[in-house]
Short mmCIF file of C-alpha atoms in Angstrom, two decimals:
data_model
loop_
_atom_site.label_atom_id
_atom_site.label_comp_id
_atom_site.label_asym_id
_atom_site.label_seq_id
_atom_site.Cartn_x
_atom_site.Cartn_y
_atom_site.Cartn_z
CA MET A 282 2.20 -1.71 -7.85
CA GLY A 283 3.36 -2.33 -4.36
CA ILE A 284 5.80 -3.21 -1.66
CA LYS A 285 5.74 -6.39 0.42
CA LEU A 286 7.62 -6.57 3.72
CA TYR A 287 7.92 -9.47 6.13
CA ASN A 288 6.85 -8.90 9.70
CA GLY A 289 9.49 -8.34 12.37
CA GLY A 290 10.75 -10.77 14.95
CA SER A 291 13.78 -12.99 15.33
CA SER A 292 13.37 -14.70 11.97
CA HIS A 293 13.43 -11.47 9.91
CA GLY A 294 15.78 -8.51 9.87
CA SER A 295 15.04 -4.89 9.13
CA SER A 296 14.75 -3.33 5.70
CA THR A 297 14.89 0.02 3.97
CA VAL A 298 13.03 0.97 0.82
CA SER A 299 13.78 4.46 -0.42
CA ASN A 300 13.55 6.71 -3.45
CA VAL A 301 11.01 4.69 -5.45
CA THR A 302 8.67 6.38 -7.93
CA TYR A 303 5.84 4.60 -9.74
CA ASP A 304 4.83 7.04 -12.50
CA GLY A 305 2.42 6.88 -15.43
CA VAL A 306 0.69 3.62 -14.50
CA THR A 307 -2.56 2.54 -16.12
CA VAL A 308 -4.32 -0.33 -14.36
CA ASN A 309 -6.87 -2.61 -15.98
CA GLY A 310 -8.66 -5.20 -13.87
CA CYS A 311 -6.13 -5.63 -11.05
CA GLU A 312 -7.19 -6.18 -7.42
CA TYR A 313 -5.39 -3.10 -6.03
CA ALA A 314 -3.67 -0.32 -7.96
CA ALA A 315 -1.37 0.41 -5.00
CA GLN A 316 -0.55 -1.90 -2.13
CA ILE A 317 1.81 -1.92 0.82
CA GLN A 318 1.90 -5.12 2.87
CA THR A 319 3.93 -4.99 6.06
CA CYS A 320 3.12 -8.43 7.34
CA TYR A 321 3.64 -10.53 4.23
CA GLY A 322 3.88 -14.26 4.90
CA ALA A 323 2.95 -14.07 8.59
CA THR A 324 1.26 -17.04 10.19
CA SER A 325 -1.39 -15.04 12.08
CA ASP A 326 -2.73 -11.56 12.84
CA ALA A 327 -1.44 -11.98 16.41
CA ASP A 328 2.09 -12.55 15.08
CA CYS A 329 1.83 -9.34 13.02
CA ALA A 330 0.60 -7.36 16.02
CA ALA A 331 3.37 -8.69 18.25
CA ASN A 332 6.11 -8.28 15.63
CA PRO A 333 5.47 -5.27 13.36
CA ALA A 334 7.75 -4.94 10.35
CA SER A 335 11.06 -3.33 11.18
CA ALA A 336 11.27 -1.24 8.06
CA SER A 337 11.75 2.27 6.82
CA LEU A 338 9.87 3.41 3.71
CA THR A 339 11.06 6.84 2.56
CA GLY A 340 10.48 8.80 -0.60
CA ILE A 341 7.88 6.42 -2.10
CA TYR A 342 5.80 8.14 -4.81
CA PHE A 343 2.69 6.95 -6.66
CA LYS A 344 2.18 9.46 -9.50
CA ASN A 345 -0.16 9.70 -12.48
CA PHE A 346 -2.16 6.51 -11.90
CA LYS A 347 -5.37 5.92 -13.85
CA GLY A 348 -7.61 3.06 -14.89
CA THR A 349 -10.02 0.64 -13.25
CA THR A 350 -9.52 -2.17 -10.74
CA ASN A 351 -11.56 -5.39 -10.76
CA SER A 352 -14.57 -6.15 -8.56
CA LYS A 353 -12.84 -8.48 -6.03
CA TYR A 354 -12.33 -5.76 -3.38
CA ALA A 355 -14.46 -3.01 -4.97
CA PRO A 356 -14.83 -0.19 -4.23
CA VAL A 357 -11.36 -0.44 -2.63
CA VAL A 358 -8.60 0.53 -5.10
CA SER A 359 -5.65 0.72 -2.65
CA ASN A 360 -4.62 -1.25 0.44
CA LEU A 361 -1.83 0.58 2.29
CA ASN A 362 -0.81 -1.08 5.54
CA CYS A 363 2.03 0.98 6.98
CA LYS A 364 1.97 -0.48 10.48
CA LEU A 365 5.74 -0.36 10.97
CA SER A 366 8.23 0.08 13.75
CA GLY A 367 10.04 2.40 11.30
CA SER A 368 8.73 5.12 8.98
CA CYS A 369 6.19 5.21 6.15
CA ASP A 370 6.89 8.21 3.93
CA ILE A 371 4.58 7.68 0.94
CA HIS A 372 3.05 10.25 -1.43
CA PHE A 373 0.29 10.24 -4.04
CA SER A 374 -0.34 12.74 -6.83
CA ASP A 375 -2.74 12.56 -9.78
CA TYR A 376 -4.11 9.26 -8.49
CA ALA A 377 -7.32 8.71 -10.48
CA VAL A 378 -7.95 4.96 -10.18
CA LYS A 379 -11.59 3.87 -10.11
CA PRO A 380 -13.44 0.71 -9.11
CA PRO A 381 -15.80 -0.90 -11.65
CA SER A 382 -18.67 0.82 -9.80
CA GLY A 383 -19.10 3.10 -6.83
CA THR A 384 -16.70 5.61 -5.30
CA ALA A 385 -13.03 4.70 -4.98
CA THR A 386 -11.85 3.88 -1.46
CA ASN A 387 -8.26 3.71 -0.17
CA LEU A 388 -7.81 1.51 2.89
CA CYS A 389 -4.98 2.78 5.09
CA ASN A 390 -3.20 1.99 8.32
CA GLY A 391 -0.37 4.25 9.50
CA VAL A 392 -0.48 6.54 6.43
CA SER A 393 0.05 10.26 6.99
CA SER A 394 -2.88 12.57 6.38
CA SER A 395 -0.57 14.54 4.07
CA ALA A 396 0.05 11.55 1.75
CA GLY A 397 -2.18 13.04 -0.97
CA ILE A 398 -5.10 10.59 -0.82
CA THR A 399 -8.20 10.25 1.32
CA CYS A 400 -7.90 7.25 3.59
CA THR A 401 -10.41 4.96 5.21
CA SER A 402 -9.18 2.78 8.06
CA GLY A 403 -9.04 -0.97 7.60
CA ALA A 404 -5.91 -1.79 5.59
CA SER A 405 -4.55 -5.28 6.11
CA GLY A 406 -1.60 -7.38 5.13
#
């Protein structure tokens, strides 16, 4: 489950995503159970850095997730890149997704420490 946003700059406008709840999701063999990409379709990392997404994410909830991801990015189960020029108001509760082996890791960038998950830096996209 996720949200993809184009990077900012003259070729893209701003966007608002609000009041979205993903609830009761069971994953089975997906790459990420939760993903937020704020530089979708960019031509380079430099372009993303120079033109962060002009977006506002508010009231985004990931609730009651369970299951197992695949081994492609294991042990990472979530990639949450909230590097925005706007806001990133996301929340997790009862998030029990596991990798095929090891301890689940959530990669984050710009995610509040009160989001309800433990983050490790390094999110991309």
